[in-house]
Coordinates of C-alpha atoms in Angstrom, one line a residue:
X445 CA -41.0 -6.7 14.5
X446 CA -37.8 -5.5 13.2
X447 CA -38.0 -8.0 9.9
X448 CA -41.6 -6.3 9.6
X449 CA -40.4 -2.9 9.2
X450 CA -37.2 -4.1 7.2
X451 CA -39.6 -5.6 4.9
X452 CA -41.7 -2.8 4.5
X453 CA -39.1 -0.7 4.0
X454 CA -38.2 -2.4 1.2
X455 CA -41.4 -3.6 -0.2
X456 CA -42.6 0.3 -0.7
X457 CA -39.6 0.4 -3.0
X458 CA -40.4 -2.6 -4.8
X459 CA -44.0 -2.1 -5.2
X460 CA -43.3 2.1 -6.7
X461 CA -41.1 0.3 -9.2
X462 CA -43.7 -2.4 -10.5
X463 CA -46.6 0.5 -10.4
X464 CA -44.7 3.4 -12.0
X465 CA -42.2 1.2 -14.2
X466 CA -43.7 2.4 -17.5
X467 CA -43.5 6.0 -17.1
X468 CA -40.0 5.8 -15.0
X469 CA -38.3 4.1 -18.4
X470 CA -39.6 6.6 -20.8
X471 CA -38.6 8.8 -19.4
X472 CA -34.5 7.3 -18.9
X473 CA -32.4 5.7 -22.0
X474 CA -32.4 1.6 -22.9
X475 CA -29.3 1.3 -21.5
X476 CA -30.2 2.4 -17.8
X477 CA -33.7 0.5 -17.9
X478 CA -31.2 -2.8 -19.2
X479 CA -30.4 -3.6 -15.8
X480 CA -33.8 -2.7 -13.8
X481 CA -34.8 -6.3 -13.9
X482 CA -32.0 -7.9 -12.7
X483 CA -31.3 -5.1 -9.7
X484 CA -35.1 -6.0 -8.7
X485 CA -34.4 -9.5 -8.5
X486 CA -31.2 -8.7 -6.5
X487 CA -33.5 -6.7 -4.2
X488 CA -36.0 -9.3 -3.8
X489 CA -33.8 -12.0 -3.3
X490 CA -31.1 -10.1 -1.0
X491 CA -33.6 -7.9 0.7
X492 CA -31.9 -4.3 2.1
X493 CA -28.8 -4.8 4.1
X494 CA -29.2 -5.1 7.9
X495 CA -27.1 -3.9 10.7
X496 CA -26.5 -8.2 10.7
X497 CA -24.7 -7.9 7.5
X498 CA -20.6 -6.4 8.5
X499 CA -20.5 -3.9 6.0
X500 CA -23.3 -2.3 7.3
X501 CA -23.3 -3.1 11.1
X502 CA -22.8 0.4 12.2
X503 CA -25.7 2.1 10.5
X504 CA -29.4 1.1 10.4
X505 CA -30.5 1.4 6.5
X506 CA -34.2 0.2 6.8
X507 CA -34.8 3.0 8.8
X508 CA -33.1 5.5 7.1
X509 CA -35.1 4.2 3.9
X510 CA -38.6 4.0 6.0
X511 CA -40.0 7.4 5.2
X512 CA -42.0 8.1 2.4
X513 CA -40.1 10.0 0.6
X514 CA -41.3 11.3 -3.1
X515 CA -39.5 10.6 -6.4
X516 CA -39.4 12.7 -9.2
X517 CA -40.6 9.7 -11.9
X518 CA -41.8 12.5 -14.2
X519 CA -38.7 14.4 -14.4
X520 CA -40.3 18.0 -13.3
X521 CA -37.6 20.9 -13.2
X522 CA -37.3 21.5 -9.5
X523 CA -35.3 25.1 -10.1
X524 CA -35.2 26.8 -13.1
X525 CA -31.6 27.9 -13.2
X526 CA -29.4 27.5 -10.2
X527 CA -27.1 30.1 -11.4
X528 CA -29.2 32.8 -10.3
X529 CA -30.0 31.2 -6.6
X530 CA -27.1 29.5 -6.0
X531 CA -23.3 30.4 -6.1
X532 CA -20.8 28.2 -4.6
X533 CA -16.9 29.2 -5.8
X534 CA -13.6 29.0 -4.5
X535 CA -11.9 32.4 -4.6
X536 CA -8.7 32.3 -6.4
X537 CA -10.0 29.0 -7.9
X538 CA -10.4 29.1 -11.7
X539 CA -12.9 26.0 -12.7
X540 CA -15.5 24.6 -15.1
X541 CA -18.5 24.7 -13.0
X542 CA -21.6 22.5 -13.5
X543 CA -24.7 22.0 -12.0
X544 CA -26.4 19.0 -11.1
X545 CA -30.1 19.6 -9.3
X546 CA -31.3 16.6 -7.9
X547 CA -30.1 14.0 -11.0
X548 CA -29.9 16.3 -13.8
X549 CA -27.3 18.5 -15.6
X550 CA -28.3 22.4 -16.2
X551 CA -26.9 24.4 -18.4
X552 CA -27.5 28.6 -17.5
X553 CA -30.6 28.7 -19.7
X554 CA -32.2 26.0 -16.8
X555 CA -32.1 23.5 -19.4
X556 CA -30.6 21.1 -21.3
X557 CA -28.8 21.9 -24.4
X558 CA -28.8 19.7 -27.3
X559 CA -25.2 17.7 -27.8
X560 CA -24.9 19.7 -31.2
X561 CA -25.1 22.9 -29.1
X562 CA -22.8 21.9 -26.3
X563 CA -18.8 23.2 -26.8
X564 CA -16.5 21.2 -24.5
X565 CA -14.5 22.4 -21.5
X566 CA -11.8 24.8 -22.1
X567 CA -9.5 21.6 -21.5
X568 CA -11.4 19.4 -23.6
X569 CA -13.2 17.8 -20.8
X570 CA -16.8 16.3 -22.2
X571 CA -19.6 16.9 -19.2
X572 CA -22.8 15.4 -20.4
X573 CA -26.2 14.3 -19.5
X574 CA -25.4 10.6 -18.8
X575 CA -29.4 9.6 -20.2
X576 CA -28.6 11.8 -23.3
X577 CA -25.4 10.4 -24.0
X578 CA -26.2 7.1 -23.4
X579 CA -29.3 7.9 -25.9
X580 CA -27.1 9.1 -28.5
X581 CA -24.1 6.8 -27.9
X582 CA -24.8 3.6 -25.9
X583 CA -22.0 1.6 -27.6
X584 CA -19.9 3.7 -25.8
X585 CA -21.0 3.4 -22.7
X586 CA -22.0 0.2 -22.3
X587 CA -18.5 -0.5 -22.0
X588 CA -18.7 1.2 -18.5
X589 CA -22.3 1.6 -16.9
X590 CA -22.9 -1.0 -14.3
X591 CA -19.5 -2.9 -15.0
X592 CA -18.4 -1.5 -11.6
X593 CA -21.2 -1.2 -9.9
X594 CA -22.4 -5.1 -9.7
X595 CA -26.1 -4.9 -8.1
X596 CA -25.7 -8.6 -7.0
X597 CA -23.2 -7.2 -4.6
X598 CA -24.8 -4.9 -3.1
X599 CA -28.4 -3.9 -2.3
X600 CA -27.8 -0.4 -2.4
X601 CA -26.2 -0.3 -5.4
X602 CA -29.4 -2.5 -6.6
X603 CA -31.8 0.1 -5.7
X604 CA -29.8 2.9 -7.1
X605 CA -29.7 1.0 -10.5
X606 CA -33.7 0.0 -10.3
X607 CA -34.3 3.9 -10.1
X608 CA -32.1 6.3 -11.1
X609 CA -33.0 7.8 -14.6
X610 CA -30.1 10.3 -15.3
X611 CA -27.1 11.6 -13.6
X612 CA -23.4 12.9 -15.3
X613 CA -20.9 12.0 -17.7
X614 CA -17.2 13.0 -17.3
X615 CA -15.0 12.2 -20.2
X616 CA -11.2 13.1 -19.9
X617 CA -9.7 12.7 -23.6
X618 CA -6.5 10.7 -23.8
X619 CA -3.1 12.8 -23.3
X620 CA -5.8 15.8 -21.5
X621 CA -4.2 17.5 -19.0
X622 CA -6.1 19.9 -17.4
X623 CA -5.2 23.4 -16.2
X624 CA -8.9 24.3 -14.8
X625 CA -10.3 21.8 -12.3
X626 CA -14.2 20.6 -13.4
X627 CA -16.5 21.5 -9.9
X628 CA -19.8 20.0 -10.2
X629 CA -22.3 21.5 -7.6
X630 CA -25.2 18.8 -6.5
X631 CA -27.9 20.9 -5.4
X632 CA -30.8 19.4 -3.5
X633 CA -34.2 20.8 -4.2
X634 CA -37.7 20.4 -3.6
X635 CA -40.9 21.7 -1.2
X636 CA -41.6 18.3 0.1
X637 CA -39.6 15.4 0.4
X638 CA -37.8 13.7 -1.7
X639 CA -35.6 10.6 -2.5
X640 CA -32.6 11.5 -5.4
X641 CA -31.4 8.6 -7.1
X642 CA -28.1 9.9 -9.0
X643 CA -25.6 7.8 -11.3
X644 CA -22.4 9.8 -12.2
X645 CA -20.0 7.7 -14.4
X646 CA -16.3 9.0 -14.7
X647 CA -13.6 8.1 -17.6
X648 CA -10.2 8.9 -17.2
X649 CA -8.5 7.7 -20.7
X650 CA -5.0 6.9 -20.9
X651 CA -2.2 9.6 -19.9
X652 CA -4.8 11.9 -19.0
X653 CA -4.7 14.1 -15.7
X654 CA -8.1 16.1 -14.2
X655 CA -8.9 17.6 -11.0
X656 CA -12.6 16.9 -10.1
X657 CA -14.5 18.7 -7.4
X658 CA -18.0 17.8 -6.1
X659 CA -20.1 19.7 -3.6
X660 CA -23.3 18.7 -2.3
X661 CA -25.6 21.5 -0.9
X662 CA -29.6 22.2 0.0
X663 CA -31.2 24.5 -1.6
X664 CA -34.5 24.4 0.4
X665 CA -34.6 23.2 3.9
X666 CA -36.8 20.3 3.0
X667 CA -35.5 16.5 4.1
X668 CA -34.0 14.6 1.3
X669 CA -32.4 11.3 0.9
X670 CA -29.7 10.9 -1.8
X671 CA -28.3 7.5 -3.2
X672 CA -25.8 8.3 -5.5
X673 CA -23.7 5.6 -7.1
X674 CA -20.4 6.7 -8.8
X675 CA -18.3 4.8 -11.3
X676 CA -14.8 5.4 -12.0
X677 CA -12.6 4.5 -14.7
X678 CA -8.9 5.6 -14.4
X679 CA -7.2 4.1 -17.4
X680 CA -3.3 3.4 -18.2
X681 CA -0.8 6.0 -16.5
X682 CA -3.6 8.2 -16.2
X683 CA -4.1 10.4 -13.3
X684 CA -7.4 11.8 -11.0
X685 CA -7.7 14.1 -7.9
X686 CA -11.4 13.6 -7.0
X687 CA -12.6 15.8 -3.9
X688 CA -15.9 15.1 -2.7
X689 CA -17.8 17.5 -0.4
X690 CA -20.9 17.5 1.5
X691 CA -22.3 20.4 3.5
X692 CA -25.7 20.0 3.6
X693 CA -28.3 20.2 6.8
X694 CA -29.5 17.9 9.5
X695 CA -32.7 16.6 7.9
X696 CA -30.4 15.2 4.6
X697 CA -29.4 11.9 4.5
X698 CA -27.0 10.1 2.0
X699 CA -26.2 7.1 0.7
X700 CA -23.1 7.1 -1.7
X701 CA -21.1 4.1 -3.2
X702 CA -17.6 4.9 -4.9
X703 CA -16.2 2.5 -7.2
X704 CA -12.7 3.0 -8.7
X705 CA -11.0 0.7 -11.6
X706 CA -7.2 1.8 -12.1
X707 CA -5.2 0.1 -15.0
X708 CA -1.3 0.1 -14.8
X709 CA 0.6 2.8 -13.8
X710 CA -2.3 5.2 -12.7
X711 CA -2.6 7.4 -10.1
X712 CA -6.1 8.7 -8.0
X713 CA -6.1 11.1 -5.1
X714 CA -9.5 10.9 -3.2
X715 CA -10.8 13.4 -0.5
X716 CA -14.1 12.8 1.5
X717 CA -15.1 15.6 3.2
X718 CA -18.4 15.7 5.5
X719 CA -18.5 19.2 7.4
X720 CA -22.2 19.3 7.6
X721 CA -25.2 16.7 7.0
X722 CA -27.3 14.4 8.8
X723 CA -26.9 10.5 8.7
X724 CA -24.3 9.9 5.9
X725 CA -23.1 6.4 4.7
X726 CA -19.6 6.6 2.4
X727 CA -18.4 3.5 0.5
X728 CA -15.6 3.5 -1.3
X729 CA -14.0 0.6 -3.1
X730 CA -10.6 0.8 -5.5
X731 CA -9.7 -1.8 -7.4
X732 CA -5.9 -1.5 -8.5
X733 CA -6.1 -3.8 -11.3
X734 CA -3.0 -2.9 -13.1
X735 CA 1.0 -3.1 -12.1
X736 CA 2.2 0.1 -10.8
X737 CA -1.0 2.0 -10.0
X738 CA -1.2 4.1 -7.2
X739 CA -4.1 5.3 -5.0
X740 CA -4.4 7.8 -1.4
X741 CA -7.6 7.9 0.3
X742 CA -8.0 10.9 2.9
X743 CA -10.8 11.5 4.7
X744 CA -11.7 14.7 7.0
X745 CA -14.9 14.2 9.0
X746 CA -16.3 16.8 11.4
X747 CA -20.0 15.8 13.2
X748 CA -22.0 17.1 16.1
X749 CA -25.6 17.1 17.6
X750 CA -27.1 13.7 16.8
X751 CA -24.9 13.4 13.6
X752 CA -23.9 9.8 12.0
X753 CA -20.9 9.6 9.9
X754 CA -20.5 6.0 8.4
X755 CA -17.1 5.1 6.1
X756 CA -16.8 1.6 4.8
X757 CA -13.6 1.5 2.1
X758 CA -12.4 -1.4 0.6
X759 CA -8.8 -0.9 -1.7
X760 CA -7.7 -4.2 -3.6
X761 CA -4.0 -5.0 -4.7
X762 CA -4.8 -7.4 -7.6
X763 CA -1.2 -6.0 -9.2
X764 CA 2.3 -6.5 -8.3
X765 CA 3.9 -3.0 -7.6
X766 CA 1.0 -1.2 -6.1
X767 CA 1.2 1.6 -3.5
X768 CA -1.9 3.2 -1.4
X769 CA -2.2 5.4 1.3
X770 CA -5.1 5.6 3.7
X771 CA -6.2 8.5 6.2
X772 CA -9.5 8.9 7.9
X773 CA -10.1 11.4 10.9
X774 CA -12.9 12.7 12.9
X775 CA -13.5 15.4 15.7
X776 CA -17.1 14.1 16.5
X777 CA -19.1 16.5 19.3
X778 CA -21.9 16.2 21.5
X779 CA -23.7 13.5 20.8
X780 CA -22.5 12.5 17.1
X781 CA -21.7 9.2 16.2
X782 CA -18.7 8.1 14.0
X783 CA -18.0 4.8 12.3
X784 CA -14.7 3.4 10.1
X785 CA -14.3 0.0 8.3
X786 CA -11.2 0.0 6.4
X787 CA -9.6 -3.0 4.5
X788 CA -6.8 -3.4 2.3
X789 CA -7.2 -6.4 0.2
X790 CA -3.9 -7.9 -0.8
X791 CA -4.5 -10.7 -3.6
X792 CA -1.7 -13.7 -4.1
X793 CA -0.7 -12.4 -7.3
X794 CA 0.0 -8.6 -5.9
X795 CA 3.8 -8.9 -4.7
X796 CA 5.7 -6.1 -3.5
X797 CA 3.0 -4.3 -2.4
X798 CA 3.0 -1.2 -0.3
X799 CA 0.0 -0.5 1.7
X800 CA -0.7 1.7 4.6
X801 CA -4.2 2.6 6.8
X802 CA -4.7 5.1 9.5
X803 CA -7.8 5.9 11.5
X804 CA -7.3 8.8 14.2
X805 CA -10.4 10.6 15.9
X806 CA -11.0 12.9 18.5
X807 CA -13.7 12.7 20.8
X808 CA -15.2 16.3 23.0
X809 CA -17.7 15.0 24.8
X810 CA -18.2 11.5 26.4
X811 CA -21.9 11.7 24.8
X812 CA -20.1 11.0 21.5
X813 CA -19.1 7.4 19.9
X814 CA -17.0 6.4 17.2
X815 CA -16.6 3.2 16.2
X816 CA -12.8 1.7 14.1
X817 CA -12.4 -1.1 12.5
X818 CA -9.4 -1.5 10.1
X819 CA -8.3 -4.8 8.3
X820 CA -5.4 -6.1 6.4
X821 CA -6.2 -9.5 4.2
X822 CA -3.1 -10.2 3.0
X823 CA -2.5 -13.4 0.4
X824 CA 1.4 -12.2 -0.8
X825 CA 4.3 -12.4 1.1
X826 CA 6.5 -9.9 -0.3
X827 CA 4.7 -6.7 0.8
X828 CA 4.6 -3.9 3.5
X829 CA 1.6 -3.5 4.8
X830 CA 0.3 -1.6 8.3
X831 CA -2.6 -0.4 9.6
X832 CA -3.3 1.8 13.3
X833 CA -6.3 3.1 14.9
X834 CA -7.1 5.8 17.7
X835 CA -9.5 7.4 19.3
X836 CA -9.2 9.6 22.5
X837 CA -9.9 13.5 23.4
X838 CA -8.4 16.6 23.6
X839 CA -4.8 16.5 25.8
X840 CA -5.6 18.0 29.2
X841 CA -1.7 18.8 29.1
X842 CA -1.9 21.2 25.9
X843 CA -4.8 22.7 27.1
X844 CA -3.2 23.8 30.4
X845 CA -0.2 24.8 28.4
X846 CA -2.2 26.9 26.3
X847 CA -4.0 28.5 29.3
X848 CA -1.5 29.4 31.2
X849 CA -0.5 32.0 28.2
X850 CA -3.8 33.7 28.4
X851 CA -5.9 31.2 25.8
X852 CA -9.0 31.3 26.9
X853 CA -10.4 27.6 27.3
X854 CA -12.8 27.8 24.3
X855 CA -10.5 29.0 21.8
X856 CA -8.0 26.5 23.0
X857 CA -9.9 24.1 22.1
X858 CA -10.7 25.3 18.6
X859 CA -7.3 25.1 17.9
X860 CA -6.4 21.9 19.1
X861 CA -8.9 20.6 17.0
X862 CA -8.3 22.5 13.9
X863 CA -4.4 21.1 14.2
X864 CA -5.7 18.0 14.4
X865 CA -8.0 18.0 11.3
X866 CA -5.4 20.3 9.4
X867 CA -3.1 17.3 9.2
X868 CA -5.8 16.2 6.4
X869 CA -6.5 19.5 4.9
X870 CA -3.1 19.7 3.7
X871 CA -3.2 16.8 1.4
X872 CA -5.4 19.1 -0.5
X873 CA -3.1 19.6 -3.9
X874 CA -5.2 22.7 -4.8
X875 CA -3.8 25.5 -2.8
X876 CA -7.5 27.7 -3.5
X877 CA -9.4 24.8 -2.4
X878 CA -7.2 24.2 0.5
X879 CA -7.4 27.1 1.7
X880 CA -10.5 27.6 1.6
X881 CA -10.9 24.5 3.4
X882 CA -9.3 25.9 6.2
X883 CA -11.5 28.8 6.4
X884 CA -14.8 26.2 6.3
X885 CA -13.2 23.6 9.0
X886 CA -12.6 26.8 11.2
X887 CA -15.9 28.1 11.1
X888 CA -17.3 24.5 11.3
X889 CA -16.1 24.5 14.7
X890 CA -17.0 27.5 15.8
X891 CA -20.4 26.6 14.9
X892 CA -21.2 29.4 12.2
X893 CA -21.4 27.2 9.2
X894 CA -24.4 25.2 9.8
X895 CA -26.6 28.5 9.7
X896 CA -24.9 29.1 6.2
X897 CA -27.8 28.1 3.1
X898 CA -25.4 28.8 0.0
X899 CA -21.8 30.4 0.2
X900 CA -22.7 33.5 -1.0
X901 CA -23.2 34.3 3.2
X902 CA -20.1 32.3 3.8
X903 CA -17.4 34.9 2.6

């Protein structure tokens, strides 16, 4: 029965693909609809990943693709300018701010400007359409769009490819270093609902530095899946802060592979952060392909009700002289479920590496579930590598402590937990964003956010 409904789940895919193929490439660029065929013979041939398969043991993906959800194949405008709805800013925060609805840049007017109109950033950051650009510049590009992001190796990544039809483009010139951080708001919307396939491709060129912030929010209370496949490209002593955030409702799920090429001597600073969602599956896979290059992975995961966090990371020492630093923790409630798979590859050629991985999460009820799994693969032996996982609840002892001086129980609590998710938090490099942070973990836990529907009610 369950191969029944895994096939059907994947055959409705299929079979909206082969119908509506005509209309779906028209409407995308030559160098997207280049690698349709071979992602639907990856799909046919390796069928959608099964709780079976160990990357994806901890979360069912048949049935979180089973619904019928619609696609926007004829590129509608779903809002006609999300400036006016929608306001999501940091205070004390200067940025570049962008708006993505569903898969598709909007400029203020609610629509696309023409490349001749556009002006860069006031750092000389490029953010483009990533169908216009590859329209008007595929040579380019081509270079980078599904080099990454192989669709044999993963059926995820395979559907993504088979239908996403736009997304973004970040350029970073070579020698950039920017002052203003570019934050790209992903805003969901639709009245029924609705499947978002989004590609965002990310360039780093040599020496340059850029702090990238993405924040994924609903603007209608409709249920939505979102596959999103990233590709990132940090070139030669270049340097990335890349903070991902998702505070979206209980009826969204997501589906987001991250995959990260450094060359030698760079340097990329990733933050996952889930504060609010439904059923989210992270993957994240770095590849330090040159000597020298550096990379830290933090992740800050906060889940209740009938929440399902998944994380799957993968970081690769192919070079000699490689550092990374690894941090995952989650306060999972009620009846929330949690899941980590970390490994750190360590290849025979990557001497005098220095790797590290922690997983810590706290558990408040004993309704909730987290699941830990890290790995060390090591092929060198010249290298310090280590890895620790634990997962327990709040200490009785502190809790007493904190009693006995007049706390009452609930707020002692609150700030147990906020100490232990802070220890994240301050990895945060952007002192407005940090802080801000701080103000959104702590009404997280006191349970005010998830009522929130943009951040203009969050101040």
């Amino acid at each position: 029965m369950n191969k029944e409904k895994d096939y059907a789940a994947l055959q409705q895919y299929v079979s909206l693909y082969e119908q509506t193929s005509e209309v779906l490439c028209r409407h995308s660029a030559p160098l997207m609809n280049a690698l349709r065929d071979e992602a639907l013979s990856a799909l046919k041939t390796n069928g959608l990943p099964t709780r079976k398969a160990e990357a994806y043991k901890y979360t069912d993906i048949p049935q979180l693709l089973s619904p019928d959800y619609g696609l926007n194949i004829q590129r509608l405008d779903m809002l006609t300018d999300p400036h006016k709805v929608y306001q999501c800013e940091v205070p004390g925060l200067k940025s570049q701010l962008h708006y993505v609805v569903n898969d598709k840049l909007m400029e203020k007017s609610g629509e696309y400007k023409r490349h001749e109109e556009r002006t860069e950033g006031d750092e000389g950051i490029r953010v483009l359409s990533l169908r216009d650009e590859a329209l008007r510049n595929p040579q380019l590009l081509e270079h980078y769009y599904g080099k990454l992001a192989k669709v044999q190796d993963d059926s995820l990544t395979a559907l993504n490819t088979l239908l996403a039809q736009d997304g973004l483009l970040i350029i970073v010139p070579k020698g950039i270093e920017t002052a203003k951080p570019v934050q790209v708001i992903n805003l969901l919307c639709g009245k029924v609902p609705m499947m978002v396939c989004r590609r965002v491709l990310i360039i780093v060129e040599e020496g340059a530095k850029a702090n990238l912030i993405f924040c994924d929010h609903n603007a209608t209370d409709s249920p939505f899946l979102t596959s999103q496949v990233v590709e990132c490209f940090v070139e030669r002593n270049a340097s990335l802060d890349l903070y991902c955030m998702e505070e979206t409702h209980a009826a969204n799920n997501r589906i987001a592979n991250l995959y990260i090429s450094q060359a030698e001597g760079s340097h990329v600073s990733h933050h996952a952060i889930t504060l609010t969602g439904g059923t989210t599956r992270d993957t994240t896979m770095v590849q330090l392909q040159g000597e020298g290059a550096s990379c830290i992975l933090n992740g800050c995961i906060i889940a209740d009700r009938k929440q399902h966090i998944d994380n799957n990371t993968l970081i690769s020492h192919l070079a000699p002289h490689c550092q990374s630093e690894e941090l995952y923790k989650y306060v999972l409630d009620e009846q929330a479920t949690g899941a980590f798979a970390g490994r750190i590859l360590v290849a025979p050629e990557a001497q005098h590496t220095d790797a590290h991985m922690t997983n810590q999460n706290l558990l408040t009820t004993r309704e909730a579930h987290m699941f830990s799994q890290p790995e060390l693969v090591i092929h060198a032996d010249d290298v310090k590598c280590a890895h620790g996982s634990t997962t327990g609840q709040l200490n009785d002892a502190a809790l007493f402590y904190m009693r006995q001086r007049g706390i009452p129980l609930k707020e002692a609590r609150l700030l147990l937990e906020q100490a232990f998710i802070n220890e994240v938090v301050e990895h945060v490099a952007l002192l407005p964003l940090r802080e801000r942070l701080r103000f959104l973990v702590e009404k997280r836990f006191r349970g005010e956010l998830d009522a929130c529907k943009s951040c203009r009610r969050c101040r």
